[in-house]
Amino acid sequence: MPHTTAPKRLPVGTLVAGCLAVCLAQIGLAMPATLNGLFQEHLHPVGSQLTWISDAFLLPVAVLELSFGVLGDLFGRKRLLIGGAALLCAGEAVAAVASGIHQLWAGQALAGLGAAALFPTSLAMIAAGTHTGAQRARAIAVWASSLSAGGFLAPLLGGITGTYGSWRAAFVVVAGVAAVSALVSLLLATDSRAPEGRSLDVGGQITIGVGLFALLYAVIQGPTDGWGSAPVVVAFAVAAVFVALFVVAESRAASPLLRLDLFRNRSFAVASVVAVVGMFSFLGTAYAASIRLGPIQHLSPLRTAFAFLLLNGLTPFLTPLTSRLLHRRPPREPLTLGLLLIGAGDFLAAGLDVGDHALTSLILPLGLVGVGFALTVSSITATAVNTVPVQLAGMASGATNLLRDFGFTLGPAVIGAVALSQAASRVTSSLAGAPALSDASRAAAHEVLAEGGPLALNAVPPNSPPGAARSYALDALGHGYGIGFVVCGCAAVLSALLVVTALRGPATRQEAVRPEPDGDERTALATG
């Protein structure tokens, strides 16, 4: 009888280190959203400054994630796992001791830089330690569960520490988890790398970084500075120029950050658009919900956390269902259903009265969005991967991750811009036609509006001179963020219609397991 050698198993230490790292990165990404009300109360951000708290973290993840995957392949993934956790720890520490909004931005950006390293490196290290397709599938499933667990734990952490401690305590706890993650990776993780054929696309990285930052700056600052102001117009022009330069750089790069020839495949191009617009819709919804519950309604972080449990916390429990659907049905079907559920939830959320503080009112609208997100995030990459030849599955997955994260980054930026613009117009009009206000109160309200916008007016003490105008700010903000929910809902429904109309025809179910997945993919939730 011939002797057979059992395949090597993935080292337990590597699995633990990778799963802890991705859970940490997701907690760092999602936790601050539950604390927006406290940021408004204690740091007094004005205009669009609150939006930058979210996007300061998201921007490095969207821009640098693919490059960190390459760096891990070139120089060793263990180093990046340790370094990413150390950067995230440092960023959380900077945020925890922030004396003002600008220091909080710096901490968030530094933490986002660490998360950009952790997301791709953790998956690549775990996948590299497996030796069969079955092992890899099981390991990636555990990694995906850890990612989902981070999304579930983040609102609980923010809610509990923010309510019974302080927003600073939340950052301290995450910094502690990051320090533990770095130590676990140092002691337990097995290093791996795959430098063959890998090289940094410096031109692509610089152009997409500058272009995306300029675009976000223009969108976020537009309502505050004015859409025709010189900085905003220049930022839009810089974004257009550098996006064009990015296309040129990618068409000439030997190892491009984003393979442009993939977009010649019509189905992949459609799936990519859906990735951007669909994820914009979800994170725009999450951002609108966080502002409604925190800075607008002044609810506690723990009550705000309830909304995020509905949005993010359902994904781990629905993973078996979504995986079964992706195995039995073409990915476009659960993708369409998920997008329609997000749209339905958003339209219901838009109709909620801003004076309604009952958490039970949120269960149906945000629950629908949460279920829709669980179906959508698990289907987007599967849809894209199944539209390209199997040898391009890794690159298609990495490209879709980049576009999905770009959609995440756009969510707070666009919805913040839309909502604040609408709220500012409405409250200005309301103050002009408010006979019950004294001239002194009206003048004081206009002064607060000029300084900090509708959110600042909504936060003034009731017995202060502008306090008599708080109800007008509350109404205007409810109207503005209600329109934000409508925009998110329309984006989700349009994405669903695009999937139905442009991805018709027989599905191509391809096996997408490769001997060595790209370091830049965050695909476990998407491949089912």
Short mmCIF file of C-alpha atoms in Angstrom, two decimals:
data_model
loop_
_atom_site.label_atom_id
_atom_site.label_comp_id
_atom_site.label_asym_id
_atom_site.label_seq_id
_atom_site.Cartn_x
_atom_site.Cartn_y
_atom_site.Cartn_z
CA MET A 1 0.00 0.00 0.00
CA PRO A 2 1.59 3.32 -1.02
CA HIS A 3 2.40 5.69 1.80
CA THR A 4 0.54 9.00 1.67
CA THR A 5 1.68 12.13 3.49
CA ALA A 6 -1.01 14.20 5.13
CA PRO A 7 -0.99 17.79 3.91
CA LYS A 8 0.53 20.33 6.29
CA ARG A 9 -1.89 22.27 8.39
CA LEU A 10 -2.12 26.00 8.81
CA PRO A 11 -0.20 26.96 11.98
CA VAL A 12 -2.67 27.84 14.72
CA GLY A 13 -0.60 30.85 15.75
CA THR A 14 -0.82 32.32 12.26
CA LEU A 15 -4.57 31.82 12.17
CA VAL A 16 -5.00 33.47 15.58
CA ALA A 17 -2.75 36.39 14.67
CA GLY A 18 -4.47 37.00 11.33
CA CYS A 19 -7.99 36.78 12.75
CA LEU A 20 -7.19 39.08 15.68
CA ALA A 21 -5.62 41.60 13.28
CA VAL A 22 -8.60 41.81 10.92
CA CYS A 23 -11.04 41.98 13.84
CA LEU A 24 -8.99 44.85 15.26
CA ALA A 25 -8.92 46.70 11.92
CA GLN A 26 -12.70 46.43 11.56
CA ILE A 27 -13.28 47.65 15.12
CA GLY A 28 -11.04 50.64 14.46
CA LEU A 29 -12.94 51.44 11.29
CA ALA A 30 -16.48 51.11 12.66
CA MET A 31 -16.26 52.17 16.32
CA PRO A 32 -16.03 56.01 15.99
CA ALA A 33 -19.39 56.23 14.21
CA THR A 34 -21.19 55.55 17.50
CA LEU A 35 -19.38 58.50 19.12
CA ASN A 36 -20.27 61.34 16.73
CA GLY A 37 -22.65 62.86 19.26
CA LEU A 38 -19.89 63.05 21.88
CA PHE A 39 -17.43 64.48 19.34
CA GLN A 40 -19.95 67.23 18.58
CA GLU A 41 -20.55 67.91 22.28
CA HIS A 42 -16.94 67.98 23.46
CA LEU A 43 -14.83 69.03 20.45
CA HIS A 44 -17.40 71.35 18.82
CA PRO A 45 -16.60 70.57 15.16
CA VAL A 46 -18.03 73.10 12.74
CA GLY A 47 -19.34 72.70 9.22
CA SER A 48 -17.95 69.57 7.58
CA GLN A 49 -15.36 68.79 10.26
CA LEU A 50 -17.45 65.93 11.66
CA THR A 51 -17.45 64.19 8.28
CA TRP A 52 -13.65 64.20 8.16
CA ILE A 53 -13.49 62.08 11.33
CA SER A 54 -14.87 59.11 9.39
CA ASP A 55 -13.07 59.77 6.12
CA ALA A 56 -9.70 60.41 7.76
CA PHE A 57 -9.72 56.69 8.58
CA LEU A 58 -11.37 55.44 5.41
CA LEU A 59 -9.17 57.33 2.94
CA PRO A 60 -5.88 55.49 3.72
CA VAL A 61 -7.69 52.17 3.61
CA ALA A 62 -9.19 52.85 0.18
CA VAL A 63 -6.02 54.32 -1.32
CA LEU A 64 -3.26 52.16 0.18
CA GLU A 65 -4.78 48.73 0.76
CA LEU A 66 -3.62 47.24 -2.56
CA SER A 67 -0.11 48.66 -2.18
CA PHE A 68 0.22 47.20 1.30
CA GLY A 69 -0.70 43.83 -0.18
CA VAL A 70 2.26 44.16 -2.56
CA LEU A 71 4.56 45.31 0.25
CA GLY A 72 3.66 42.21 2.24
CA ASP A 73 4.49 39.99 -0.71
CA LEU A 74 7.81 41.76 -1.22
CA PHE A 75 9.11 42.23 2.32
CA GLY A 76 7.26 39.72 4.46
CA ARG A 77 3.72 39.70 5.80
CA LYS A 78 4.63 39.25 9.44
CA ARG A 79 6.39 42.63 9.45
CA LEU A 80 3.32 44.31 8.02
CA LEU A 81 1.01 42.57 10.49
CA ILE A 82 3.12 43.81 13.41
CA GLY A 83 3.69 47.24 11.89
CA GLY A 84 0.03 47.72 10.97
CA ALA A 85 -1.11 46.91 14.52
CA ALA A 86 1.57 49.26 15.92
CA LEU A 87 0.42 52.09 13.63
CA LEU A 88 -3.20 51.51 14.58
CA CYS A 89 -2.23 51.50 18.27
CA ALA A 90 -0.36 54.79 17.85
CA GLY A 91 -3.26 56.35 15.96
CA GLU A 92 -5.78 55.35 18.61
CA ALA A 93 -3.50 56.76 21.31
CA VAL A 94 -3.20 60.08 19.45
CA ALA A 95 -6.99 60.20 19.09
CA ALA A 96 -7.54 59.33 22.76
CA VAL A 97 -5.60 62.38 23.97
CA ALA A 98 -6.91 64.74 21.26
CA SER A 99 -7.43 68.27 22.50
CA GLY A 100 -9.14 69.35 19.31
CA ILE A 101 -10.67 68.11 16.10
CA HIS A 102 -7.45 68.35 14.06
CA GLN A 103 -5.57 66.02 16.40
CA LEU A 104 -8.47 63.58 16.24
CA TRP A 105 -8.18 63.63 12.43
CA ALA A 106 -4.46 62.91 12.68
CA GLY A 107 -5.08 59.96 14.98
CA GLN A 108 -7.78 58.58 12.72
CA ALA A 109 -5.54 58.90 9.64
CA LEU A 110 -2.67 57.12 11.40
CA ALA A 111 -4.99 54.35 12.57
CA GLY A 112 -6.42 54.04 9.05
CA LEU A 113 -2.89 53.63 7.72
CA GLY A 114 -2.44 50.69 10.07
CA ALA A 115 -5.79 49.18 9.08
CA ALA A 116 -4.83 49.48 5.40
CA ALA A 117 -1.91 47.16 6.16
CA LEU A 118 -3.90 44.75 8.34
CA PHE A 119 -6.85 44.05 6.05
CA PRO A 120 -4.94 42.52 3.10
CA THR A 121 -1.98 41.17 5.06
CA SER A 122 -4.06 39.16 7.52
CA LEU A 123 -5.90 37.36 4.73
CA ALA A 124 -2.79 36.79 2.62
CA MET A 125 -0.84 35.37 5.58
CA ILE A 126 -3.62 32.95 6.48
CA ALA A 127 -4.12 31.86 2.85
CA ALA A 128 -0.37 31.39 2.36
CA GLY A 129 -0.25 28.98 5.30
CA THR A 130 -2.79 26.61 3.73
CA HIS A 131 -1.87 23.83 1.32
CA THR A 132 -5.16 22.59 -0.11
CA GLY A 133 -8.28 24.23 -1.44
CA ALA A 134 -10.36 22.78 1.39
CA GLN A 135 -7.96 24.11 4.02
CA ARG A 136 -7.97 27.52 2.40
CA ALA A 137 -11.77 27.66 2.26
CA ARG A 138 -12.05 26.81 5.97
CA ALA A 139 -9.34 29.27 6.98
CA ILE A 140 -10.86 32.11 4.96
CA ALA A 141 -14.26 31.35 6.49
CA VAL A 142 -12.74 31.79 9.96
CA TRP A 143 -11.07 35.02 8.81
CA ALA A 144 -14.40 36.27 7.45
CA SER A 145 -16.10 35.47 10.75
CA SER A 146 -13.44 37.51 12.56
CA LEU A 147 -14.06 40.43 10.22
CA SER A 148 -17.79 40.18 10.92
CA ALA A 149 -17.12 39.92 14.64
CA GLY A 150 -15.24 43.22 14.47
CA GLY A 151 -18.25 44.88 12.87
CA PHE A 152 -20.45 43.42 15.63
CA LEU A 153 -18.15 44.35 18.52
CA ALA A 154 -17.35 47.90 17.38
CA PRO A 155 -20.73 49.50 18.19
CA LEU A 156 -20.89 47.66 21.51
CA LEU A 157 -17.44 48.94 22.45
CA GLY A 158 -18.22 52.50 21.38
CA GLY A 159 -21.65 52.45 23.00
CA ILE A 160 -20.57 51.06 26.37
CA THR A 161 -17.39 53.11 26.78
CA GLY A 162 -19.00 56.28 25.46
CA THR A 163 -22.01 55.97 27.76
CA TYR A 164 -20.33 54.78 30.96
CA GLY A 165 -16.88 56.22 30.41
CA SER A 166 -15.89 58.65 27.68
CA TRP A 167 -15.14 58.72 23.97
CA ARG A 168 -11.45 58.79 24.93
CA ALA A 169 -11.86 55.48 26.76
CA ALA A 170 -13.09 53.85 23.56
CA PHE A 171 -9.88 54.78 21.74
CA VAL A 172 -7.79 53.61 24.72
CA VAL A 173 -9.44 50.19 24.62
CA VAL A 174 -8.82 49.82 20.87
CA ALA A 175 -5.20 50.90 21.38
CA GLY A 176 -4.85 48.15 23.99
CA VAL A 177 -6.29 45.54 21.61
CA ALA A 178 -3.88 46.77 18.92
CA ALA A 179 -0.90 46.35 21.27
CA VAL A 180 -2.03 42.80 22.05
CA SER A 181 -2.45 42.08 18.32
CA ALA A 182 1.08 43.30 17.57
CA LEU A 183 2.48 41.11 20.35
CA VAL A 184 0.51 38.03 19.22
CA SER A 185 1.74 38.50 15.64
CA LEU A 186 5.33 38.89 16.86
CA LEU A 187 5.23 35.74 18.97
CA LEU A 188 2.92 33.41 17.05
CA ALA A 189 2.64 34.31 13.36
CA THR A 190 4.67 32.47 10.72
CA ASP A 191 6.18 34.79 8.13
CA SER A 192 5.51 34.39 4.41
CA ARG A 193 6.10 36.34 1.22
CA ALA A 194 5.64 35.95 -2.54
CA PRO A 195 7.92 38.48 -4.29
CA GLU A 196 7.93 36.78 -7.69
CA GLY A 197 6.40 39.09 -10.29
CA ARG A 198 5.34 41.64 -7.68
CA SER A 199 6.39 45.29 -7.75
CA LEU A 200 5.02 48.56 -6.44
CA ASP A 201 3.09 50.76 -8.84
CA VAL A 202 4.43 54.07 -7.52
CA GLY A 203 2.90 56.18 -10.29
CA GLY A 204 -0.51 54.62 -9.86
CA GLN A 205 -0.37 54.94 -6.08
CA ILE A 206 0.56 58.62 -6.12
CA THR A 207 -1.99 59.63 -8.76
CA ILE A 208 -4.91 57.75 -7.22
CA GLY A 209 -4.00 59.03 -3.75
CA VAL A 210 -3.89 62.68 -4.80
CA GLY A 211 -6.95 62.34 -7.04
CA LEU A 212 -9.12 60.66 -4.42
CA PHE A 213 -8.09 63.05 -1.65
CA ALA A 214 -8.81 66.06 -3.87
CA LEU A 215 -12.22 64.67 -4.81
CA LEU A 216 -13.17 64.02 -1.19
CA TYR A 217 -11.96 67.46 -0.16
CA ALA A 218 -14.11 69.12 -2.83
CA VAL A 219 -17.22 67.10 -1.98
CA ILE A 220 -16.89 67.51 1.80
CA GLN A 221 -15.93 71.18 1.82
CA GLY A 222 -18.41 72.25 -0.87
CA PRO A 223 -21.33 72.98 1.50
CA THR A 224 -19.08 74.89 3.93
CA ASP A 225 -16.78 76.83 1.60
CA GLY A 226 -19.26 77.19 -1.27
CA TRP A 227 -19.33 75.11 -4.43
CA GLY A 228 -17.94 78.02 -6.44
CA SER A 229 -15.17 78.89 -3.99
CA ALA A 230 -11.60 78.76 -5.29
CA PRO A 231 -10.40 75.87 -3.05
CA VAL A 232 -13.34 73.65 -4.01
CA VAL A 233 -13.09 74.40 -7.74
CA VAL A 234 -9.32 73.81 -7.67
CA ALA A 235 -9.82 70.55 -5.78
CA PHE A 236 -12.29 69.27 -8.40
CA ALA A 237 -9.82 70.23 -11.15
CA VAL A 238 -6.93 68.47 -9.38
CA ALA A 239 -9.11 65.38 -8.92
CA ALA A 240 -9.96 65.28 -12.63
CA VAL A 241 -6.32 65.74 -13.69
CA PHE A 242 -4.94 63.10 -11.34
CA VAL A 243 -7.64 60.55 -12.12
CA ALA A 244 -6.72 60.99 -15.80
CA LEU A 245 -3.03 60.61 -14.89
CA PHE A 246 -3.92 57.46 -12.96
CA VAL A 247 -5.52 55.95 -16.06
CA VAL A 248 -2.40 56.80 -18.08
CA ALA A 249 -0.10 55.39 -15.39
CA GLU A 250 -2.07 52.16 -15.11
CA SER A 251 -2.09 51.63 -18.88
CA ARG A 252 1.72 51.80 -18.90
CA ALA A 253 2.63 50.09 -15.61
CA ALA A 254 4.26 46.66 -15.74
CA SER A 255 2.47 45.67 -12.52
CA PRO A 256 -0.55 48.00 -12.31
CA LEU A 257 -2.43 48.76 -9.14
CA LEU A 258 -5.66 48.32 -11.13
CA ARG A 259 -5.84 46.28 -14.33
CA LEU A 260 -7.74 48.57 -16.72
CA ASP A 261 -8.21 45.83 -19.31
CA LEU A 262 -10.61 44.12 -16.91
CA PHE A 263 -13.10 46.88 -17.65
CA ARG A 264 -13.30 45.80 -21.29
CA ASN A 265 -15.41 43.00 -19.89
CA ARG A 266 -18.86 44.61 -19.83
CA SER A 267 -20.16 42.45 -17.00
CA PHE A 268 -17.14 43.19 -14.82
CA ALA A 269 -17.49 46.92 -15.53
CA VAL A 270 -21.14 46.80 -14.47
CA ALA A 271 -20.27 44.86 -11.31
CA SER A 272 -17.59 47.45 -10.51
CA VAL A 273 -20.07 50.32 -10.78
CA VAL A 274 -22.42 48.43 -8.49
CA ALA A 275 -19.58 47.90 -6.00
CA VAL A 276 -18.96 51.64 -5.76
CA VAL A 277 -22.58 52.80 -5.74
CA GLY A 278 -23.91 49.98 -3.56
CA MET A 279 -21.30 50.43 -0.85
CA PHE A 280 -21.70 54.21 -1.03
CA SER A 281 -25.37 53.62 -0.31
CA PHE A 282 -24.68 51.45 2.74
CA LEU A 283 -22.03 53.57 4.44
CA GLY A 284 -23.93 56.73 3.57
CA THR A 285 -26.88 55.19 5.42
CA ALA A 286 -24.70 54.32 8.40
CA TYR A 287 -23.29 57.84 8.51
CA ALA A 288 -26.72 59.46 8.24
CA ALA A 289 -27.98 57.22 11.07
CA SER A 290 -25.03 58.10 13.31
CA ILE A 291 -25.55 61.85 12.80
CA ARG A 292 -29.32 61.59 13.32
CA LEU A 293 -28.99 59.71 16.61
CA GLY A 294 -25.93 61.52 17.97
CA PRO A 295 -25.42 65.20 17.06
CA ILE A 296 -29.08 65.77 16.02
CA GLN A 297 -31.13 63.86 18.61
CA HIS A 298 -28.37 63.85 21.29
CA LEU A 299 -28.95 60.20 22.17
CA SER A 300 -26.34 58.30 24.17
CA PRO A 301 -23.63 56.28 22.38
CA LEU A 302 -25.22 53.10 23.72
CA ARG A 303 -28.52 53.93 22.04
CA THR A 304 -26.64 54.84 18.86
CA ALA A 305 -24.90 51.47 19.08
CA PHE A 306 -28.29 49.79 18.76
CA ALA A 307 -28.62 51.19 15.24
CA PHE A 308 -25.21 49.89 14.26
CA LEU A 309 -25.99 46.45 15.60
CA LEU A 310 -28.91 46.43 13.16
CA LEU A 311 -26.67 47.64 10.32
CA ASN A 312 -23.52 45.58 10.96
CA GLY A 313 -24.39 42.99 13.55
CA LEU A 314 -26.68 40.86 11.39
CA THR A 315 -23.93 39.93 8.91
CA PRO A 316 -22.25 37.22 11.06
CA PHE A 317 -25.57 35.51 11.71
CA LEU A 318 -26.61 35.63 8.05
CA THR A 319 -23.29 34.34 6.69
CA PRO A 320 -24.48 30.69 6.48
CA LEU A 321 -27.56 31.82 4.53
CA THR A 322 -25.63 34.06 2.14
CA SER A 323 -23.01 31.37 1.56
CA ARG A 324 -25.74 28.85 0.74
CA LEU A 325 -27.40 31.30 -1.65
CA LEU A 326 -24.10 31.98 -3.44
CA HIS A 327 -23.51 28.26 -3.89
CA ARG A 328 -27.01 27.53 -5.16
CA ARG A 329 -27.96 30.67 -7.09
CA PRO A 330 -26.12 33.04 -9.45
CA PRO A 331 -24.52 35.84 -7.38
CA ARG A 332 -26.53 38.51 -9.22
CA GLU A 333 -29.74 37.24 -7.60
CA PRO A 334 -28.79 37.74 -3.92
CA LEU A 335 -27.00 40.94 -5.00
CA THR A 336 -30.20 42.35 -6.51
CA LEU A 337 -32.24 41.32 -3.48
CA GLY A 338 -29.73 42.85 -1.09
CA LEU A 339 -29.66 46.17 -2.93
CA LEU A 340 -33.46 46.35 -3.04
CA LEU A 341 -33.64 45.69 0.71
CA ILE A 342 -31.14 48.49 1.35
CA GLY A 343 -33.24 50.81 -0.79
CA ALA A 344 -36.46 49.87 1.00
CA GLY A 345 -34.87 50.43 4.41
CA ASP A 346 -33.54 53.83 3.38
CA PHE A 347 -36.89 55.03 2.09
CA LEU A 348 -38.52 53.98 5.37
CA ALA A 349 -35.77 55.71 7.37
CA ALA A 350 -36.31 58.91 5.37
CA GLY A 351 -39.91 59.02 6.58
CA LEU A 352 -39.07 58.85 10.30
CA ASP A 353 -39.95 61.94 12.35
CA VAL A 354 -36.77 63.61 13.63
CA GLY A 355 -38.53 64.06 16.97
CA ASP A 356 -39.09 60.31 17.31
CA HIS A 357 -36.46 59.01 19.75
CA ALA A 358 -37.91 55.49 20.08
CA LEU A 359 -35.37 52.84 19.12
CA THR A 360 -38.18 50.52 18.06
CA SER A 361 -38.85 52.85 15.13
CA LEU A 362 -35.41 51.97 13.75
CA ILE A 363 -35.80 48.19 13.78
CA LEU A 364 -37.59 47.78 10.46
CA PRO A 365 -35.75 50.36 8.31
CA LEU A 366 -32.24 49.73 9.61
CA GLY A 367 -32.90 46.00 9.93
CA LEU A 368 -33.76 45.88 6.22
CA VAL A 369 -30.56 47.77 5.41
CA GLY A 370 -28.56 45.38 7.59
CA VAL A 371 -29.99 42.28 5.92
CA GLY A 372 -29.49 43.88 2.51
CA PHE A 373 -25.88 44.69 3.33
CA ALA A 374 -25.19 41.12 4.42
CA LEU A 375 -26.46 39.84 1.06
CA THR A 376 -24.78 42.59 -0.97
CA VAL A 377 -21.29 42.50 0.50
CA SER A 378 -21.20 38.73 0.07
CA SER A 379 -22.26 38.96 -3.57
CA ILE A 380 -20.42 41.90 -5.12
CA THR A 381 -17.00 40.29 -5.53
CA ALA A 382 -18.52 36.92 -6.38
CA THR A 383 -20.42 38.65 -9.19
CA ALA A 384 -17.29 40.37 -10.47
CA VAL A 385 -15.07 37.29 -10.20
CA ASN A 386 -17.55 35.09 -12.03
CA THR A 387 -17.54 37.41 -15.05
CA VAL A 388 -13.81 37.09 -15.85
CA PRO A 389 -11.59 34.13 -16.81
CA VAL A 390 -10.50 32.09 -13.82
CA GLN A 391 -6.84 33.13 -14.17
CA LEU A 392 -7.89 36.76 -13.60
CA ALA A 393 -10.05 36.02 -10.56
CA GLY A 394 -7.46 37.33 -8.10
CA MET A 395 -6.97 40.61 -9.91
CA ALA A 396 -10.73 41.02 -10.38
CA SER A 397 -11.26 40.48 -6.67
CA GLY A 398 -8.56 42.98 -5.73
CA ALA A 399 -9.94 45.56 -8.17
CA THR A 400 -13.44 45.12 -6.76
CA ASN A 401 -12.13 45.55 -3.21
CA LEU A 402 -10.51 48.84 -4.23
CA LEU A 403 -13.74 50.09 -5.79
CA ARG A 404 -15.84 48.87 -2.88
CA ASP A 405 -13.66 50.74 -0.39
CA PHE A 406 -13.85 53.81 -2.62
CA GLY A 407 -17.65 53.57 -2.34
CA PHE A 408 -17.33 53.28 1.45
CA THR A 409 -15.21 56.44 1.50
CA LEU A 410 -17.66 58.38 -0.66
CA GLY A 411 -20.64 57.54 1.60
CA PRO A 412 -19.99 59.97 4.49
CA ALA A 413 -18.55 62.60 2.12
CA VAL A 414 -21.49 62.80 -0.27
CA ILE A 415 -24.27 62.31 2.26
CA GLY A 416 -22.70 64.84 4.62
CA ALA A 417 -22.48 67.34 1.75
CA VAL A 418 -26.06 66.77 0.59
CA ALA A 419 -27.59 66.81 4.06
CA LEU A 420 -25.73 69.87 5.34
CA SER A 421 -26.45 71.85 2.16
CA GLN A 422 -30.16 71.09 2.41
CA ALA A 423 -30.26 71.76 6.16
CA ALA A 424 -28.44 75.09 5.82
CA SER A 425 -30.84 76.30 3.14
CA ARG A 426 -33.91 75.22 5.09
CA VAL A 427 -32.89 76.70 8.44
CA THR A 428 -31.90 80.00 6.83
CA SER A 429 -35.29 80.21 5.16
CA SER A 430 -37.08 79.23 8.37
CA LEU A 431 -35.30 81.87 10.44
CA ALA A 432 -36.23 84.57 7.94
CA GLY A 433 -39.92 83.69 8.28
CA ALA A 434 -40.04 83.08 12.03
CA PRO A 435 -42.06 85.92 13.63
CA ALA A 436 -41.81 84.32 17.09
CA LEU A 437 -38.06 84.98 17.23
CA SER A 438 -36.77 88.26 18.58
CA ASP A 439 -34.31 90.22 16.52
CA ALA A 440 -31.58 89.41 19.04
CA SER A 441 -32.27 85.68 18.90
CA ARG A 442 -32.40 85.73 15.11
CA ALA A 443 -29.10 87.62 14.89
CA ALA A 444 -27.44 85.24 17.37
CA ALA A 445 -28.75 82.23 15.44
CA HIS A 446 -27.37 83.57 12.18
CA GLU A 447 -24.01 84.14 13.86
CA VAL A 448 -23.89 80.51 15.06
CA LEU A 449 -24.92 79.30 11.60
CA ALA A 450 -22.16 81.31 9.97
CA GLU A 451 -19.63 79.92 12.44
CA GLY A 452 -20.60 76.25 12.66
CA GLY A 453 -23.64 75.46 10.51
CA PRO A 454 -26.95 73.80 11.47
CA LEU A 455 -25.32 71.17 13.72
CA ALA A 456 -23.76 73.90 15.84
CA LEU A 457 -27.08 75.74 16.15
CA ASN A 458 -28.79 72.50 17.16
CA ALA A 459 -26.22 72.09 19.96
CA VAL A 460 -26.48 75.52 21.63
CA PRO A 461 -27.94 75.67 25.18
CA PRO A 462 -31.74 76.19 25.10
CA ASN A 463 -31.56 79.24 27.40
CA SER A 464 -28.88 81.00 25.34
CA PRO A 465 -29.76 83.86 22.92
CA PRO A 466 -29.73 81.57 19.86
CA GLY A 467 -31.38 78.75 21.84
CA ALA A 468 -34.85 79.84 20.74
CA ALA A 469 -33.89 78.85 17.18
CA ARG A 470 -32.87 75.28 18.06
CA SER A 471 -36.19 73.84 16.89
CA TYR A 472 -35.62 75.31 13.43
CA ALA A 473 -32.18 73.68 13.26
CA LEU A 474 -33.62 70.36 14.40
CA ASP A 475 -36.30 70.47 11.72
CA ALA A 476 -33.78 71.46 9.05
CA LEU A 477 -31.33 68.71 10.00
CA GLY A 478 -34.10 66.11 10.04
CA HIS A 479 -35.06 67.28 6.56
CA GLY A 480 -31.45 67.30 5.31
CA TYR A 481 -30.50 63.86 6.55
CA GLY A 482 -33.89 62.53 5.48
CA ILE A 483 -32.89 63.56 1.95
CA GLY A 484 -29.58 61.81 2.62
CA PHE A 485 -31.48 58.56 3.29
CA VAL A 486 -33.43 59.08 0.06
CA VAL A 487 -30.20 59.56 -1.91
CA CYS A 488 -28.82 56.32 -0.44
CA GLY A 489 -32.05 54.48 -1.23
CA CYS A 490 -32.09 55.74 -4.82
CA ALA A 491 -28.46 54.69 -5.27
CA ALA A 492 -29.25 51.18 -4.03
CA VAL A 493 -32.33 50.79 -6.23
CA LEU A 494 -30.52 52.10 -9.32
CA SER A 495 -27.71 49.63 -8.63
CA ALA A 496 -30.26 46.81 -8.41
CA LEU A 497 -31.82 47.87 -11.73
CA LEU A 498 -28.35 47.95 -13.29
CA VAL A 499 -27.69 44.39 -12.11
CA VAL A 500 -31.05 43.17 -13.44
CA THR A 501 -30.76 44.84 -16.84
CA ALA A 502 -27.04 44.60 -17.57
CA LEU A 503 -26.11 41.24 -16.03
CA ARG A 504 -28.83 39.14 -17.62
CA GLY A 505 -28.04 35.84 -19.23
CA PRO A 506 -26.73 32.49 -18.01
CA ALA A 507 -24.45 32.69 -15.02
CA THR A 508 -20.88 31.51 -15.26
CA ARG A 509 -19.93 29.72 -12.12
CA GLN A 510 -16.15 29.44 -12.00
CA GLU A 511 -13.82 28.01 -9.40
CA ALA A 512 -11.85 30.96 -8.08
CA VAL A 513 -9.43 29.21 -5.70
CA ARG A 514 -5.82 29.99 -6.59
CA PRO A 515 -2.56 28.56 -5.19
CA GLU A 516 -1.66 31.97 -3.73
CA PRO A 517 -4.25 34.75 -3.40
CA ASP A 518 -3.19 38.31 -3.92
CA GLY A 519 -2.16 40.13 -0.77
CA ASP A 520 -4.56 42.92 -1.67
CA GLU A 521 -7.81 41.00 -1.51
CA ARG A 522 -10.32 41.19 1.27
CA THR A 523 -12.54 38.57 -0.32
CA ALA A 524 -13.78 36.11 2.19
CA LEU A 525 -17.21 37.69 2.61
CA ALA A 526 -17.48 38.12 -1.13
CA THR A 527 -16.57 34.66 -2.35
CA GLY A 528 -18.93 32.77 -0.12
#
